[in-house]
Amino acid sequence: MTTLANAPRLDRKAWGVLALTLVFWVADGYDTFVLLITARPTLTELLPHDQLPHLTTYQGYLVAITLAGWATGGIVGGVVGDRLGRRRTMIAAVAVYSVFTACSALSGNWWVFGLTRFLTGLGIGAEWGVGTSLLQEVWPEKWRAKGAGLLQSGFSVGGVLVSGLWVLLGSTLGLSWRWMYLFGVLPLIVVLLVRRSIPESQRWAAQRRDRVGVGQLLAPGVRRNFLGALAVSIAITGGWWAVSSFLPSFVGSLVDDPRRTAFYTGWAGALYNLGEIAGCILLGFLAESWGRKLSIQVYFVGCMAIVPIVFLAVHDAATATWLQLIAGFLTGGVYSWYTVHTPELFTTSIRATAISVVFSGSRYLAMAGAVLIGPLASAVGGFGNAAAIFTPIYLLGVLAVLFLPETKGKPLPA
């Protein structure tokens, strides 16, 4: 049995897999945050004039549609990844979300735009589980949590790129939101150039005949970890999509001069993602020191503290913008739990399926939060009060982690 003391060192292959998956995580982040940053100008152009007073509600619809694509793509991609391999599934997923992100730029109305976002979500969801599995199955045990934290930080790098590009194109140059989506084709070019250099997981190759289905997740010996991880995922995903995903719009609503809205929303998104990068990386290191469970619980408690401060205690755009650093560190940093802990809860034959369903299944529930937050904000007097209502969802995460095993210092299950 391999112990951490004699675990292999990081080699060129391990770094290469991290570099490739990190590039695709950056693209995932870009394709996700581009909707959140540009939702208001996009819907202002695509909605019928008589529906503009309901713009916030339609924004919730678009988020829900994207989440539906993520969830569906994640489950399908996980099953396919366990049967056909991590490499082929990941390449196909990147191609799908790249093509349909670019197609979003050509939309003539909001429902066509929504369709392209659903298809983009399919690709992002499918890639996440197999990419995570590939990295964890290639990286040495000793460095696994740190590598996972670095990988998840790439998602936020994509958000920083979106924010900076929108400040340049939308605020400085006054260009259309459509240009932001056209850049989404770049990952397709990358994957076509490097597809032959992407290795297959040797762990998967050794287990490829042990075919499993989604039903296996409820089998004895798997069920407890699956349900516990799913509950943690609901806390992370529900909190982010029902609350944090609306932070750029919330900051924009505090701006007095409409001409400065793109500037503030762009910077709010950039600072949030910079905080998230730091939070994701640090969680990977803390998980090696404090353990997987305590680290994520500390983050959840921080989430419960920062959300009311940002949404209820702040009433000017400048302060709200700077607070995005802390909000991103906590409410975005919790996402590293997916790449750090979930692969260690399941065996190789079912790993991609399990972590994909954990990651994606919660998105079906998060859809409800995304749809309800707009009308709820109107009913209770704004995003701040609505966000406060959803904040206790992070307590679910604190409690659910108690039912999961501590995997610090243990080899990846065979």
mmCIF file of C-alpha atoms in Angstrom:
data_model
loop_
_atom_site.group_PDB
_atom_site.id
_atom_site.type_symbol
_atom_site.label_atom_id
_atom_site.label_comp_id
_atom_site.label_asym_id
_atom_site.label_seq_id
_atom_site.Cartn_x
_atom_site.Cartn_y
_atom_site.Cartn_z
ATOM 1 C CA MET A 1 0.000 0.000 0.000
ATOM 2 C CA THR A 2 1.312 3.448 -0.968
ATOM 3 C CA THR A 3 1.792 5.856 1.914
ATOM 4 C CA LEU A 4 2.134 9.604 1.743
ATOM 5 C CA ALA A 5 5.713 9.376 2.925
ATOM 6 C CA ASN A 6 6.828 7.451 -0.158
ATOM 7 C CA ALA A 7 4.314 8.964 -2.595
ATOM 8 C CA PRO A 8 5.652 9.913 -6.046
ATOM 9 C CA ARG A 9 6.927 13.413 -6.652
ATOM 10 C CA LEU A 10 5.237 15.841 -8.975
ATOM 11 C CA ASP A 11 6.447 15.149 -12.500
ATOM 12 C CA ARG A 12 6.001 16.720 -15.911
ATOM 13 C CA LYS A 13 2.855 14.708 -16.612
ATOM 14 C CA ALA A 14 1.188 15.877 -13.400
ATOM 15 C CA TRP A 15 2.001 19.523 -14.093
ATOM 16 C CA GLY A 16 0.852 19.122 -17.683
ATOM 17 C CA VAL A 17 -2.539 17.773 -16.624
ATOM 18 C CA LEU A 18 -2.945 20.647 -14.159
ATOM 19 C CA ALA A 19 -2.030 23.195 -16.832
ATOM 20 C CA LEU A 20 -4.509 21.769 -19.353
ATOM 21 C CA THR A 21 -7.402 21.370 -16.947
ATOM 22 C CA LEU A 22 -6.647 24.800 -15.477
ATOM 23 C CA VAL A 23 -7.000 26.392 -18.921
ATOM 24 C CA PHE A 24 -10.377 24.725 -19.329
ATOM 25 C CA TRP A 25 -11.435 25.812 -15.820
ATOM 26 C CA VAL A 26 -10.577 29.393 -16.767
ATOM 27 C CA ALA A 27 -12.831 28.983 -19.793
ATOM 28 C CA ASP A 28 -15.598 27.557 -17.580
ATOM 29 C CA GLY A 29 -15.355 30.586 -15.350
ATOM 30 C CA TYR A 30 -15.407 32.948 -18.300
ATOM 31 C CA ASP A 31 -18.490 31.314 -19.802
ATOM 32 C CA THR A 32 -20.270 31.438 -16.443
ATOM 33 C CA PHE A 33 -19.429 34.979 -15.356
ATOM 34 C CA VAL A 34 -20.014 36.523 -18.752
ATOM 35 C CA LEU A 35 -23.743 35.981 -18.202
ATOM 36 C CA LEU A 36 -23.688 37.406 -14.685
ATOM 37 C CA ILE A 37 -21.695 40.494 -15.656
ATOM 38 C CA THR A 38 -23.569 41.350 -18.865
ATOM 39 C CA ALA A 39 -27.089 40.176 -17.972
ATOM 40 C CA ARG A 40 -28.561 43.664 -17.666
ATOM 41 C CA PRO A 41 -27.417 45.103 -21.034
ATOM 42 C CA THR A 42 -28.119 41.766 -22.718
ATOM 43 C CA LEU A 43 -31.721 41.614 -21.535
ATOM 44 C CA THR A 44 -32.237 45.325 -22.123
ATOM 45 C CA GLU A 45 -31.550 44.654 -25.805
ATOM 46 C CA LEU A 46 -33.264 41.271 -26.176
ATOM 47 C CA LEU A 47 -36.464 41.701 -24.156
ATOM 48 C CA PRO A 48 -39.628 43.267 -25.575
ATOM 49 C CA HIS A 49 -39.990 46.820 -24.318
ATOM 50 C CA ASP A 50 -43.052 46.018 -22.209
ATOM 51 C CA GLN A 51 -41.087 43.331 -20.330
ATOM 52 C CA LEU A 52 -38.198 45.570 -19.265
ATOM 53 C CA PRO A 53 -39.756 46.282 -15.846
ATOM 54 C CA HIS A 54 -39.428 42.529 -15.204
ATOM 55 C CA LEU A 55 -35.757 42.366 -16.219
ATOM 56 C CA THR A 56 -34.624 40.976 -12.855
ATOM 57 C CA THR A 57 -37.100 38.116 -13.162
ATOM 58 C CA TYR A 58 -35.798 37.251 -16.632
ATOM 59 C CA GLN A 59 -32.254 37.353 -15.298
ATOM 60 C CA GLY A 60 -33.301 34.686 -12.808
ATOM 61 C CA TYR A 61 -34.778 32.651 -15.654
ATOM 62 C CA LEU A 62 -31.501 32.774 -17.584
ATOM 63 C CA VAL A 63 -29.520 31.693 -14.533
ATOM 64 C CA ALA A 64 -31.976 28.829 -13.971
ATOM 65 C CA ILE A 65 -31.731 27.753 -17.613
ATOM 66 C CA THR A 66 -27.939 27.744 -17.392
ATOM 67 C CA LEU A 67 -28.085 25.715 -14.189
ATOM 68 C CA ALA A 68 -30.402 23.196 -15.826
ATOM 69 C CA GLY A 69 -27.821 22.736 -18.571
ATOM 70 C CA TRP A 70 -25.007 22.366 -16.031
ATOM 71 C CA ALA A 71 -26.920 19.802 -14.008
ATOM 72 C CA THR A 72 -27.966 17.725 -16.999
ATOM 73 C CA GLY A 73 -24.547 17.903 -18.630
ATOM 74 C CA GLY A 74 -22.830 17.031 -15.377
ATOM 75 C CA ILE A 75 -24.815 13.857 -14.826
ATOM 76 C CA VAL A 76 -24.498 12.723 -18.440
ATOM 77 C CA GLY A 77 -20.813 13.665 -18.590
ATOM 78 C CA GLY A 78 -20.036 11.829 -15.375
ATOM 79 C CA VAL A 79 -21.595 8.587 -16.584
ATOM 80 C CA VAL A 80 -19.924 8.907 -19.995
ATOM 81 C CA GLY A 81 -16.589 9.747 -18.358
ATOM 82 C CA ASP A 82 -16.698 6.573 -16.272
ATOM 83 C CA ARG A 83 -17.520 4.488 -19.345
ATOM 84 C CA LEU A 84 -15.588 6.078 -22.215
ATOM 85 C CA GLY A 85 -12.776 7.751 -20.329
ATOM 86 C CA ARG A 86 -11.870 11.134 -18.873
ATOM 87 C CA ARG A 87 -9.931 12.387 -21.893
ATOM 88 C CA ARG A 88 -12.492 11.939 -24.678
ATOM 89 C CA THR A 89 -15.365 13.206 -22.567
ATOM 90 C CA MET A 90 -13.484 16.334 -21.541
ATOM 91 C CA ILE A 91 -12.499 17.199 -25.115
ATOM 92 C CA ALA A 92 -16.096 16.829 -26.319
ATOM 93 C CA ALA A 93 -17.418 18.923 -23.423
ATOM 94 C CA VAL A 94 -15.003 21.788 -24.107
ATOM 95 C CA ALA A 95 -16.014 21.801 -27.767
ATOM 96 C CA VAL A 96 -19.713 21.995 -26.857
ATOM 97 C CA TYR A 97 -19.506 24.929 -24.466
ATOM 98 C CA SER A 98 -17.080 26.853 -26.692
ATOM 99 C CA VAL A 99 -19.313 26.649 -29.754
ATOM 100 C CA PHE A 100 -22.505 27.614 -27.956
ATOM 101 C CA THR A 101 -20.927 30.459 -25.998
ATOM 102 C CA ALA A 102 -19.973 32.010 -29.327
ATOM 103 C CA CYS A 103 -23.477 31.295 -30.650
ATOM 104 C CA SER A 104 -24.917 33.320 -27.760
ATOM 105 C CA ALA A 105 -23.528 36.435 -29.446
ATOM 106 C CA LEU A 106 -25.835 35.864 -32.418
ATOM 107 C CA SER A 107 -29.081 35.682 -30.428
ATOM 108 C CA GLY A 108 -31.956 37.833 -31.634
ATOM 109 C CA ASN A 109 -34.272 37.407 -28.650
ATOM 110 C CA TRP A 110 -34.079 36.273 -25.059
ATOM 111 C CA TRP A 111 -35.364 32.717 -25.541
ATOM 112 C CA VAL A 112 -32.810 31.923 -28.281
ATOM 113 C CA PHE A 113 -30.179 33.363 -25.963
ATOM 114 C CA GLY A 114 -31.534 31.124 -23.195
ATOM 115 C CA LEU A 115 -31.274 28.067 -25.447
ATOM 116 C CA THR A 116 -27.608 28.771 -26.194
ATOM 117 C CA ARG A 117 -26.965 29.212 -22.462
ATOM 118 C CA PHE A 118 -28.583 25.839 -21.742
ATOM 119 C CA LEU A 119 -26.344 24.157 -24.314
ATOM 120 C CA THR A 120 -23.306 26.000 -22.952
ATOM 121 C CA GLY A 121 -24.224 24.719 -19.505
ATOM 122 C CA LEU A 122 -24.361 21.158 -20.840
ATOM 123 C CA GLY A 123 -20.721 21.382 -21.854
ATOM 124 C CA ILE A 124 -19.520 23.057 -18.656
ATOM 125 C CA GLY A 125 -21.308 20.518 -16.483
ATOM 126 C CA ALA A 126 -19.982 17.570 -18.469
ATOM 127 C CA GLU A 127 -16.401 18.791 -18.250
ATOM 128 C CA TRP A 128 -16.304 19.471 -14.534
ATOM 129 C CA GLY A 129 -16.575 15.935 -13.184
ATOM 130 C CA VAL A 130 -14.221 14.294 -15.661
ATOM 131 C CA GLY A 131 -11.654 17.082 -15.398
ATOM 132 C CA THR A 132 -11.626 16.840 -11.615
ATOM 133 C CA SER A 133 -11.330 13.050 -11.768
ATOM 134 C CA LEU A 134 -8.468 13.232 -14.264
ATOM 135 C CA LEU A 135 -6.438 15.627 -12.130
ATOM 136 C CA GLN A 136 -6.997 13.719 -8.896
ATOM 137 C CA GLU A 137 -6.157 10.384 -10.511
ATOM 138 C CA VAL A 138 -2.904 11.697 -11.997
ATOM 139 C CA TRP A 139 -1.577 13.866 -9.167
ATOM 140 C CA PRO A 140 0.380 12.177 -6.329
ATOM 141 C CA GLU A 141 -1.467 11.662 -3.053
ATOM 142 C CA LYS A 142 0.779 14.070 -1.144
ATOM 143 C CA TRP A 143 -0.079 17.042 -3.353
ATOM 144 C CA ARG A 144 -3.672 16.214 -4.251
ATOM 145 C CA ALA A 145 -5.520 18.801 -2.131
ATOM 146 C CA LYS A 146 -3.159 21.614 -3.109
ATOM 147 C CA GLY A 147 -3.522 20.732 -6.790
ATOM 148 C CA ALA A 148 -7.291 20.671 -6.421
ATOM 149 C CA GLY A 149 -7.298 24.132 -4.868
ATOM 150 C CA LEU A 150 -5.154 25.481 -7.691
ATOM 151 C CA LEU A 151 -7.480 23.899 -10.251
ATOM 152 C CA GLN A 152 -10.626 25.419 -8.779
ATOM 153 C CA SER A 153 -8.994 28.853 -8.652
ATOM 154 C CA GLY A 154 -8.885 28.773 -12.446
ATOM 155 C CA PHE A 155 -12.655 29.205 -12.516
ATOM 156 C CA SER A 156 -12.244 32.555 -10.795
ATOM 157 C CA VAL A 157 -9.439 33.588 -13.136
ATOM 158 C CA GLY A 158 -12.033 33.287 -15.888
ATOM 159 C CA GLY A 159 -14.276 35.609 -13.903
ATOM 160 C CA VAL A 160 -11.463 38.152 -13.576
ATOM 161 C CA LEU A 161 -10.935 38.027 -17.339
ATOM 162 C CA VAL A 162 -14.634 38.667 -17.926
ATOM 163 C CA SER A 163 -14.686 41.576 -15.507
ATOM 164 C CA GLY A 164 -11.576 43.224 -16.898
ATOM 165 C CA LEU A 165 -12.687 42.734 -20.484
ATOM 166 C CA TRP A 166 -16.126 44.180 -19.735
ATOM 167 C CA VAL A 167 -14.600 47.266 -18.111
ATOM 168 C CA LEU A 168 -12.536 47.714 -21.285
ATOM 169 C CA LEU A 169 -15.155 46.863 -23.905
ATOM 170 C CA GLY A 170 -18.359 47.921 -22.171
ATOM 171 C CA SER A 171 -17.289 50.909 -20.097
ATOM 172 C CA THR A 172 -14.233 52.327 -21.873
ATOM 173 C CA LEU A 173 -14.977 51.499 -25.526
ATOM 174 C CA GLY A 174 -18.765 51.325 -25.287
ATOM 175 C CA LEU A 175 -18.974 48.099 -27.326
ATOM 176 C CA SER A 176 -21.864 45.643 -27.336
ATOM 177 C CA TRP A 177 -22.180 42.734 -24.898
ATOM 178 C CA ARG A 178 -22.078 40.433 -27.945
ATOM 179 C CA TRP A 179 -18.314 40.813 -28.225
ATOM 180 C CA MET A 180 -17.943 39.215 -24.806
ATOM 181 C CA TYR A 181 -19.519 35.978 -26.031
ATOM 182 C CA LEU A 182 -17.544 35.798 -29.252
ATOM 183 C CA PHE A 183 -14.364 35.285 -27.214
ATOM 184 C CA GLY A 184 -15.906 32.051 -25.962
ATOM 185 C CA VAL A 185 -14.725 30.218 -29.074
ATOM 186 C CA LEU A 186 -11.080 30.380 -27.940
ATOM 187 C CA PRO A 187 -11.182 27.173 -25.798
ATOM 188 C CA LEU A 188 -12.224 25.224 -28.903
ATOM 189 C CA ILE A 189 -9.051 26.363 -30.647
ATOM 190 C CA VAL A 190 -6.979 25.394 -27.601
ATOM 191 C CA VAL A 191 -8.485 21.916 -27.269
ATOM 192 C CA LEU A 192 -7.985 21.223 -30.982
ATOM 193 C CA LEU A 193 -4.314 22.153 -30.665
ATOM 194 C CA VAL A 194 -3.560 20.143 -27.507
ATOM 195 C CA ARG A 195 -5.983 17.210 -27.750
ATOM 196 C CA ARG A 196 -3.237 14.688 -28.563
ATOM 197 C CA SER A 197 -1.207 15.706 -25.514
ATOM 198 C CA ILE A 198 -4.053 15.149 -23.025
ATOM 199 C CA PRO A 199 -3.337 11.837 -21.247
ATOM 200 C CA GLU A 200 -5.902 9.299 -20.115
ATOM 201 C CA SER A 201 -6.139 8.358 -16.455
ATOM 202 C CA GLN A 202 -4.311 5.100 -15.825
ATOM 203 C CA ARG A 203 -6.499 4.483 -12.791
ATOM 204 C CA TRP A 204 -9.567 4.634 -15.028
ATOM 205 C CA ALA A 205 -7.951 2.426 -17.677
ATOM 206 C CA ALA A 206 -7.326 -0.257 -15.059
ATOM 207 C CA GLN A 207 -10.965 -0.142 -13.896
ATOM 208 C CA ARG A 208 -12.724 0.505 -17.212
ATOM 209 C CA ARG A 209 -14.521 -2.845 -17.261
ATOM 210 C CA ASP A 210 -16.236 -2.173 -13.944
ATOM 211 C CA ARG A 211 -19.208 -0.373 -15.453
ATOM 212 C CA VAL A 212 -21.563 1.384 -13.064
ATOM 213 C CA GLY A 213 -24.688 3.499 -13.283
ATOM 214 C CA VAL A 214 -26.199 6.366 -11.322
ATOM 215 C CA GLY A 215 -28.206 3.865 -9.264
ATOM 216 C CA GLN A 216 -24.965 2.578 -7.754
ATOM 217 C CA LEU A 217 -24.683 5.827 -5.800
ATOM 218 C CA LEU A 218 -27.353 4.557 -3.405
ATOM 219 C CA ALA A 219 -25.691 1.184 -2.868
ATOM 220 C CA PRO A 220 -24.476 0.235 0.629
ATOM 221 C CA GLY A 221 -21.027 1.639 1.265
ATOM 222 C CA VAL A 222 -21.611 4.516 -1.158
ATOM 223 C CA ARG A 223 -24.950 5.982 -0.093
ATOM 224 C CA ARG A 224 -23.800 7.784 3.071
ATOM 225 C CA ASN A 225 -20.930 9.599 1.362
ATOM 226 C CA PHE A 226 -23.089 10.439 -1.651
ATOM 227 C CA LEU A 227 -26.003 11.894 0.325
ATOM 228 C CA GLY A 228 -23.711 13.766 2.707
ATOM 229 C CA ALA A 229 -21.725 15.257 -0.160
ATOM 230 C CA LEU A 230 -24.942 16.175 -1.980
ATOM 231 C CA ALA A 231 -26.162 18.086 1.088
ATOM 232 C CA VAL A 232 -22.875 20.017 1.260
ATOM 233 C CA SER A 233 -23.194 20.719 -2.453
ATOM 234 C CA ILE A 234 -26.706 22.110 -1.978
ATOM 235 C CA ALA A 235 -25.347 24.548 0.607
ATOM 236 C CA ILE A 236 -22.499 25.696 -1.651
ATOM 237 C CA THR A 237 -24.506 25.895 -4.854
ATOM 238 C CA GLY A 238 -27.725 27.216 -3.360
ATOM 239 C CA GLY A 239 -25.879 29.926 -1.496
ATOM 240 C CA TRP A 240 -23.903 31.007 -4.534
ATOM 241 C CA TRP A 241 -26.604 30.998 -7.189
ATOM 242 C CA ALA A 242 -29.385 32.379 -5.004
ATOM 243 C CA VAL A 243 -27.197 35.042 -3.411
ATOM 244 C CA SER A 244 -23.664 35.646 -4.684
ATOM 245 C CA SER A 245 -24.445 35.359 -8.390
ATOM 246 C CA PHE A 246 -26.506 38.540 -8.061
ATOM 247 C CA LEU A 247 -23.730 40.568 -6.426
ATOM 248 C CA PRO A 248 -22.694 42.384 -9.644
ATOM 249 C CA SER A 249 -26.319 43.378 -10.260
ATOM 250 C CA PHE A 250 -26.671 44.407 -6.609
ATOM 251 C CA VAL A 251 -23.626 46.670 -6.874
ATOM 252 C CA GLY A 252 -24.988 48.069 -10.132
ATOM 253 C CA SER A 253 -28.263 48.930 -8.412
ATOM 254 C CA LEU A 254 -26.336 51.156 -5.964
ATOM 255 C CA VAL A 255 -24.800 53.284 -8.744
ATOM 256 C CA ASP A 256 -26.392 56.726 -9.144
ATOM 257 C CA ASP A 257 -24.998 57.462 -12.614
ATOM 258 C CA PRO A 258 -26.129 54.844 -15.201
ATOM 259 C CA ARG A 259 -23.023 55.625 -17.262
ATOM 260 C CA ARG A 260 -20.888 54.228 -14.418
ATOM 261 C CA THR A 261 -22.812 50.971 -14.012
ATOM 262 C CA ALA A 262 -20.552 48.913 -16.309
ATOM 263 C CA PHE A 263 -17.501 50.294 -14.494
ATOM 264 C CA TYR A 264 -18.725 49.301 -11.040
ATOM 265 C CA THR A 265 -20.184 45.936 -12.020
ATOM 266 C CA GLY A 266 -16.984 45.092 -13.871
ATOM 267 C CA TRP A 267 -14.776 45.977 -10.912
ATOM 268 C CA ALA A 268 -17.110 44.257 -8.458
ATOM 269 C CA GLY A 269 -16.850 41.078 -10.501
ATOM 270 C CA ALA A 270 -13.071 41.383 -10.761
ATOM 271 C CA LEU A 271 -12.571 41.890 -7.025
ATOM 272 C CA TYR A 272 -14.971 39.069 -6.190
ATOM 273 C CA ASN A 273 -13.035 36.702 -8.393
ATOM 274 C CA LEU A 274 -9.660 37.819 -7.067
ATOM 275 C CA GLY A 275 -10.935 37.026 -3.596
ATOM 276 C CA GLU A 276 -12.261 33.700 -4.829
ATOM 277 C CA ILE A 277 -8.886 32.775 -6.334
ATOM 278 C CA ALA A 278 -7.207 33.350 -2.974
ATOM 279 C CA GLY A 279 -9.978 31.504 -1.142
ATOM 280 C CA CYS A 280 -9.821 28.464 -3.415
ATOM 281 C CA ILE A 281 -6.043 28.141 -3.203
ATOM 282 C CA LEU A 282 -5.942 28.648 0.568
ATOM 283 C CA LEU A 283 -8.667 26.051 1.150
ATOM 284 C CA GLY A 284 -6.476 23.471 -0.576
ATOM 285 C CA PHE A 285 -3.590 24.264 1.771
ATOM 286 C CA LEU A 286 -5.793 24.442 4.868
ATOM 287 C CA ALA A 287 -7.289 21.063 3.989
ATOM 288 C CA GLU A 288 -3.810 19.538 4.206
ATOM 289 C CA SER A 289 -3.197 21.211 7.568
ATOM 290 C CA TRP A 290 -6.564 21.357 9.362
ATOM 291 C CA GLY A 291 -8.283 18.532 7.510
ATOM 292 C CA ARG A 292 -10.996 18.589 4.848
ATOM 293 C CA LYS A 293 -13.947 18.891 7.231
ATOM 294 C CA LEU A 294 -12.827 21.662 9.578
ATOM 295 C CA SER A 295 -11.545 23.798 6.698
ATOM 296 C CA ILE A 296 -14.843 23.886 4.830
ATOM 297 C CA GLN A 297 -16.820 24.410 8.041
ATOM 298 C CA VAL A 298 -14.774 27.527 8.825
ATOM 299 C CA TYR A 299 -15.539 28.827 5.337
ATOM 300 C CA PHE A 300 -19.271 28.178 5.762
ATOM 301 C CA VAL A 301 -19.340 30.147 9.020
ATOM 302 C CA GLY A 302 -17.563 32.994 7.238
ATOM 303 C CA CYS A 303 -20.189 32.910 4.485
ATOM 304 C CA MET A 304 -22.982 33.310 7.031
ATOM 305 C CA ALA A 305 -21.207 36.379 8.396
ATOM 306 C CA ILE A 306 -20.254 38.200 5.186
ATOM 307 C CA VAL A 307 -23.510 37.922 3.208
ATOM 308 C CA PRO A 308 -25.622 40.069 5.585
ATOM 309 C CA ILE A 309 -22.803 42.606 5.838
ATOM 310 C CA VAL A 310 -22.572 43.073 2.076
ATOM 311 C CA PHE A 311 -26.284 43.068 1.326
ATOM 312 C CA LEU A 312 -27.757 44.758 4.409
ATOM 313 C CA ALA A 313 -25.094 46.962 6.003
ATOM 314 C CA VAL A 314 -23.737 48.660 2.862
ATOM 315 C CA HIS A 315 -25.575 51.291 0.839
ATOM 316 C CA ASP A 316 -22.969 52.782 -1.504
ATOM 317 C CA ALA A 317 -21.453 51.246 -4.625
ATOM 318 C CA ALA A 318 -17.800 51.923 -3.759
ATOM 319 C CA THR A 319 -17.881 50.137 -0.387
ATOM 320 C CA ALA A 320 -19.932 47.262 -1.788
ATOM 321 C CA THR A 321 -17.413 46.891 -4.601
ATOM 322 C CA TRP A 322 -14.413 46.584 -2.268
ATOM 323 C CA LEU A 323 -16.229 44.118 -0.012
ATOM 324 C CA GLN A 324 -16.396 41.740 -2.955
ATOM 325 C CA LEU A 325 -12.830 40.690 -2.096
ATOM 326 C CA ILE A 326 -14.017 39.168 1.183
ATOM 327 C CA ALA A 327 -17.265 37.852 -0.268
ATOM 328 C CA GLY A 328 -15.375 36.140 -3.072
ATOM 329 C CA PHE A 329 -12.812 34.652 -0.695
ATOM 330 C CA LEU A 330 -15.544 32.959 1.345
ATOM 331 C CA THR A 331 -18.630 32.336 -0.806
ATOM 332 C CA GLY A 332 -16.497 31.554 -3.863
ATOM 333 C CA GLY A 333 -13.652 29.842 -2.034
ATOM 334 C CA VAL A 334 -15.999 27.128 -0.734
ATOM 335 C CA TYR A 335 -16.091 25.729 -4.272
ATOM 336 C CA SER A 336 -12.637 24.236 -3.736
ATOM 337 C CA TRP A 337 -14.320 21.671 -1.497
ATOM 338 C CA TYR A 338 -15.605 19.951 -4.646
ATOM 339 C CA THR A 339 -12.171 19.338 -6.101
ATOM 340 C CA VAL A 340 -10.447 18.735 -2.752
ATOM 341 C CA HIS A 341 -12.812 16.381 -0.910
ATOM 342 C CA THR A 342 -15.372 14.734 -3.214
ATOM 343 C CA PRO A 343 -12.904 12.685 -5.341
ATOM 344 C CA GLU A 344 -11.598 11.148 -2.109
ATOM 345 C CA LEU A 345 -15.049 9.857 -1.140
ATOM 346 C CA PHE A 346 -15.575 7.436 -4.058
ATOM 347 C CA THR A 347 -13.760 4.619 -5.862
ATOM 348 C CA THR A 348 -12.326 4.995 -9.372
ATOM 349 C CA SER A 349 -15.076 3.021 -11.128
ATOM 350 C CA ILE A 350 -17.766 5.430 -9.956
ATOM 351 C CA ARG A 351 -15.759 8.585 -9.199
ATOM 352 C CA ALA A 352 -16.669 10.735 -12.216
ATOM 353 C CA THR A 353 -20.334 9.744 -11.974
ATOM 354 C CA ALA A 354 -20.488 10.401 -8.231
ATOM 355 C CA ILE A 355 -18.784 13.785 -8.132
ATOM 356 C CA SER A 356 -20.659 14.918 -11.254
ATOM 357 C CA VAL A 357 -24.025 14.064 -9.704
ATOM 358 C CA VAL A 358 -22.979 15.702 -6.419
ATOM 359 C CA PHE A 359 -21.831 18.819 -8.270
ATOM 360 C CA SER A 360 -24.683 18.929 -10.765
ATOM 361 C CA GLY A 361 -27.633 17.460 -8.902
ATOM 362 C CA SER A 362 -27.694 20.369 -6.474
ATOM 363 C CA ARG A 363 -28.068 22.721 -9.416
ATOM 364 C CA TYR A 364 -31.587 21.497 -10.055
ATOM 365 C CA LEU A 365 -32.488 22.796 -6.594
ATOM 366 C CA ALA A 366 -30.426 25.953 -7.088
ATOM 367 C CA MET A 367 -32.605 26.708 -10.108
ATOM 368 C CA ALA A 368 -35.465 27.403 -7.716
ATOM 369 C CA GLY A 369 -33.382 29.922 -5.805
ATOM 370 C CA ALA A 370 -32.298 31.642 -9.009
ATOM 371 C CA VAL A 371 -35.913 31.944 -10.189
ATOM 372 C CA LEU A 372 -37.297 33.024 -6.808
ATOM 373 C CA ILE A 373 -34.654 35.587 -5.855
ATOM 374 C CA GLY A 374 -35.911 38.198 -8.364
ATOM 375 C CA PRO A 375 -39.598 38.157 -7.367
ATOM 376 C CA LEU A 376 -38.590 37.754 -3.720
ATOM 377 C CA ALA A 377 -36.356 40.818 -3.932
ATOM 378 C CA SER A 378 -39.286 42.810 -5.302
ATOM 379 C CA ALA A 379 -41.579 41.519 -2.558
ATOM 380 C CA VAL A 380 -39.295 42.110 0.435
ATOM 381 C CA GLY A 381 -37.696 45.385 -0.576
ATOM 382 C CA GLY A 382 -34.576 44.546 -2.552
ATOM 383 C CA PHE A 383 -31.747 42.051 -3.039
ATOM 384 C CA GLY A 384 -30.386 42.691 0.446
ATOM 385 C CA ASN A 385 -33.422 41.391 2.292
ATOM 386 C CA ALA A 386 -33.837 38.490 -0.143
ATOM 387 C CA ALA A 387 -30.200 37.462 0.316
ATOM 388 C CA ALA A 388 -30.595 37.513 4.087
ATOM 389 C CA ILE A 389 -33.468 35.039 3.775
ATOM 390 C CA PHE A 390 -31.265 32.568 1.873
ATOM 391 C CA THR A 391 -28.163 32.969 4.079
ATOM 392 C CA PRO A 392 -29.021 30.148 6.570
ATOM 393 C CA ILE A 393 -28.507 27.624 3.765
ATOM 394 C CA TYR A 394 -24.802 27.702 4.669
ATOM 395 C CA LEU A 395 -25.686 26.167 8.045
ATOM 396 C CA LEU A 396 -26.777 23.057 6.141
ATOM 397 C CA GLY A 397 -23.200 22.742 4.891
ATOM 398 C CA VAL A 398 -21.723 23.025 8.385
ATOM 399 C CA LEU A 399 -23.949 20.192 9.610
ATOM 400 C CA ALA A 400 -23.741 17.944 6.538
ATOM 401 C CA VAL A 401 -19.934 17.826 6.660
ATOM 402 C CA LEU A 402 -20.213 16.092 10.040
ATOM 403 C CA PHE A 403 -21.548 12.970 8.310
ATOM 404 C CA LEU A 404 -18.614 12.666 5.888
ATOM 405 C CA PRO A 405 -15.314 10.887 6.607
ATOM 406 C CA GLU A 406 -12.103 12.841 7.100
ATOM 407 C CA THR A 407 -9.803 11.886 4.221
ATOM 408 C CA LYS A 408 -6.714 13.920 5.094
ATOM 409 C CA GLY A 409 -3.604 11.765 4.712
ATOM 410 C CA LYS A 410 -5.438 8.839 3.107
ATOM 411 C CA PRO A 411 -4.792 7.433 -0.401
ATOM 412 C CA LEU A 412 -7.335 7.997 -3.160
ATOM 413 C CA PRO A 413 -9.783 5.032 -3.096
ATOM 414 C CA ALA A 414 -8.865 2.461 -5.761
#
